Every structure is written in structure tokens, then in C-alpha cells.
Tab-separated table of C-alpha atoms in Angstrom:
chain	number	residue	atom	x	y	z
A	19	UNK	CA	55.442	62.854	111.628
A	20	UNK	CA	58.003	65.965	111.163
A	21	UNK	CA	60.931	63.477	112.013
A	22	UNK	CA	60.353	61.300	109.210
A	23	UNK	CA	60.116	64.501	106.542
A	24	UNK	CA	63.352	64.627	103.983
A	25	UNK	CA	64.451	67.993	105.177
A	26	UNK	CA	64.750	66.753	108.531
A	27	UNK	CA	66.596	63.989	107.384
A	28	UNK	CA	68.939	66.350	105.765
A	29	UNK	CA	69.493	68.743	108.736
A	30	UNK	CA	69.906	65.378	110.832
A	31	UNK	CA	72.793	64.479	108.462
A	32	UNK	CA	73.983	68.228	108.143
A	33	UNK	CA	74.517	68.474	111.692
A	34	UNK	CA	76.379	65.137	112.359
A	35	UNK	CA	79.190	65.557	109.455
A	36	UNK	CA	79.823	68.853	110.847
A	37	UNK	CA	80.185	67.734	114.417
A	38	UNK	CA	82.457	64.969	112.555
A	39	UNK	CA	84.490	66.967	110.983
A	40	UNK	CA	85.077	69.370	113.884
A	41	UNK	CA	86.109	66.622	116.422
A	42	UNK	CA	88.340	65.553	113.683
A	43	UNK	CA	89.856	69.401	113.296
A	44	UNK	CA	90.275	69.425	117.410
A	45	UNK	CA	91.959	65.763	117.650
A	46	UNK	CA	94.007	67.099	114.438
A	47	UNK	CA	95.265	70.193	116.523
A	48	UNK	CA	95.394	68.117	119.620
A	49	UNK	CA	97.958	65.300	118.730
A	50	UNK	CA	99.519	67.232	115.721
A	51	UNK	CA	102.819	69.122	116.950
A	52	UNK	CA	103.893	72.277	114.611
A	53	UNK	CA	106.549	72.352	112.230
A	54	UNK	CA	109.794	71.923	112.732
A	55	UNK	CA	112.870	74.626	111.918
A	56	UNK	CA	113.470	72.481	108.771
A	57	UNK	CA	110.134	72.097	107.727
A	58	UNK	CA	109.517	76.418	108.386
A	59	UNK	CA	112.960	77.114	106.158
A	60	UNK	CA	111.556	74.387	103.152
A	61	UNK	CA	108.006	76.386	102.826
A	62	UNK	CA	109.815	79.869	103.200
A	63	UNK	CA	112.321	78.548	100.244
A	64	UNK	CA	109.270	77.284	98.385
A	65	UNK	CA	107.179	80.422	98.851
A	66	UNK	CA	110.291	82.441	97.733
A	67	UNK	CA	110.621	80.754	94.645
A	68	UNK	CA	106.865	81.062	93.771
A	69	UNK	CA	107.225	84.616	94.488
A	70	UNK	CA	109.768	85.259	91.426
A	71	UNK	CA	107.719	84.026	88.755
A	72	UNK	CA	103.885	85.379	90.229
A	73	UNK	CA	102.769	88.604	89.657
A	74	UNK	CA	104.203	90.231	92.656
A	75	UNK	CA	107.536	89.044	91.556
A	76	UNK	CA	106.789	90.600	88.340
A	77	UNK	CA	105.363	93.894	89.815
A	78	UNK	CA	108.790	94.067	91.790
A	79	UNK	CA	111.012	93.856	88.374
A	80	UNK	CA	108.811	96.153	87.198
A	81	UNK	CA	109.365	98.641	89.390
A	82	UNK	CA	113.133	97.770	89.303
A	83	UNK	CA	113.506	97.840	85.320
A	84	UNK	CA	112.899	101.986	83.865
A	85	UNK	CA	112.778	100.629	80.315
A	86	UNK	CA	109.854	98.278	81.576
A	87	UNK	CA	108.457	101.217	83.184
A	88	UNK	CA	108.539	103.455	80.367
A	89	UNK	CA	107.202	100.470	77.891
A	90	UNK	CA	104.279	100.673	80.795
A	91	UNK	CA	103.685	104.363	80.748
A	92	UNK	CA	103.966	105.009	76.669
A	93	UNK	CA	101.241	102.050	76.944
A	94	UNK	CA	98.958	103.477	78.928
A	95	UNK	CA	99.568	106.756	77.666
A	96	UNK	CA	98.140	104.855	74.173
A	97	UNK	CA	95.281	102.667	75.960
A	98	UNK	CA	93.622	105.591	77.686
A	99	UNK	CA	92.440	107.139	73.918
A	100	UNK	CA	91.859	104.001	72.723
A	101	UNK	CA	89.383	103.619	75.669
A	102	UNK	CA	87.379	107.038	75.355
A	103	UNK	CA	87.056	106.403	72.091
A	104	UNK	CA	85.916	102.998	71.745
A	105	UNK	CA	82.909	104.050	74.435
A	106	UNK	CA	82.298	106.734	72.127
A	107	UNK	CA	81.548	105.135	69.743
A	108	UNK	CA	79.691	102.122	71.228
A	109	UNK	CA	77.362	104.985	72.906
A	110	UNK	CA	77.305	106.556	69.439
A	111	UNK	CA	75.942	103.120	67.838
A	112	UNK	CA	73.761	102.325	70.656
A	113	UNK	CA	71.893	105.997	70.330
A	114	UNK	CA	71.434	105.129	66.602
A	115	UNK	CA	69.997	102.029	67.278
A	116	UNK	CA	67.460	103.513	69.670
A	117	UNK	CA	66.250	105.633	66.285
């Protein structure tokens, strides 16, 4: 019989954690009331703080700093070479190879 297969099985148990876990998500929502003013200002504070040392708080002193900006540039300005000719020469050893 199809209802004693393993894959039914499976869906069976599939189907009731995720009907357990969305009653949970709704009662959650339900009886859970949202943040207060304090709680808002904390997380805002925190997320302010994270923001300085990420990436986007780097990108901003970035933009703020010109000798940053021209350490940026004059590096690029050396990368971009360095690039074209590094693919050079990897399609120049490749086409040997093929010889």
C-alpha cells in the first residue's frame, strides 16, 4: 500500500512540521506586541555602530578622505595593466600548450 511507502512517510512528516511551525509564527505574531521606543533607539544605536566599522562605513570615509581616494585611483590606475597582462600571458601559455 502507497501509505506505508518511505516517501510518503516523509511528505506526511514534511507537511506536519510546516503546519507546526506556521501556527507557531501566527501565535508568535498574535500574542507578541512590537517594540517599544527604547527597544527601536537600542537597535538603531547598535546598527549605527556596526555601520562604522563594515564596509559601508568604510566606503563613506572613503569617499570623505582625497588622500584615500587618490591611494585608490593610483591603485587601480596600476591593477588595470597588471590585469591585461597577466591574461595575456595565461592565453599566451595556454595557446602553447595546445601545440
Amino acid at each position: 500500500m502507497w501509505m506505508q511507502k518511505k516517501w510518503f512517510k516523509l511528505f506526511v512528516w514534511y507537511v506536519t512540521i510546516s503546519f507546526f511551525f506556521a501556527f507557531g509564527a501566527i501565535l508568535i505574531s498574535m500574542f507578541r506586541f512590537g517594540p517599544t521606543e527604547q527597544e527601536a533607539m537600542s537597535f538603531m544605536m547598535g546598527m549605527m555602530k556596526a555601520m562604522e566599522t563594515s564596509l559601508m562605513g568604510l566606503s563613506m570615509q572613503v569617499k570623505e578622505d582625497a588622500n584615500i581616494q587618490r591611494l585608490v585611483y593610483e591603485s587601480v590606475q596600476f591593477a588595470f595593466p597588471l590585469l591585461a597582462i597577466s591574461i595575456a600571458g595565461g592565453v599566451y601559455v595556454r595557446c602553447r600548450r595546445k601545440v
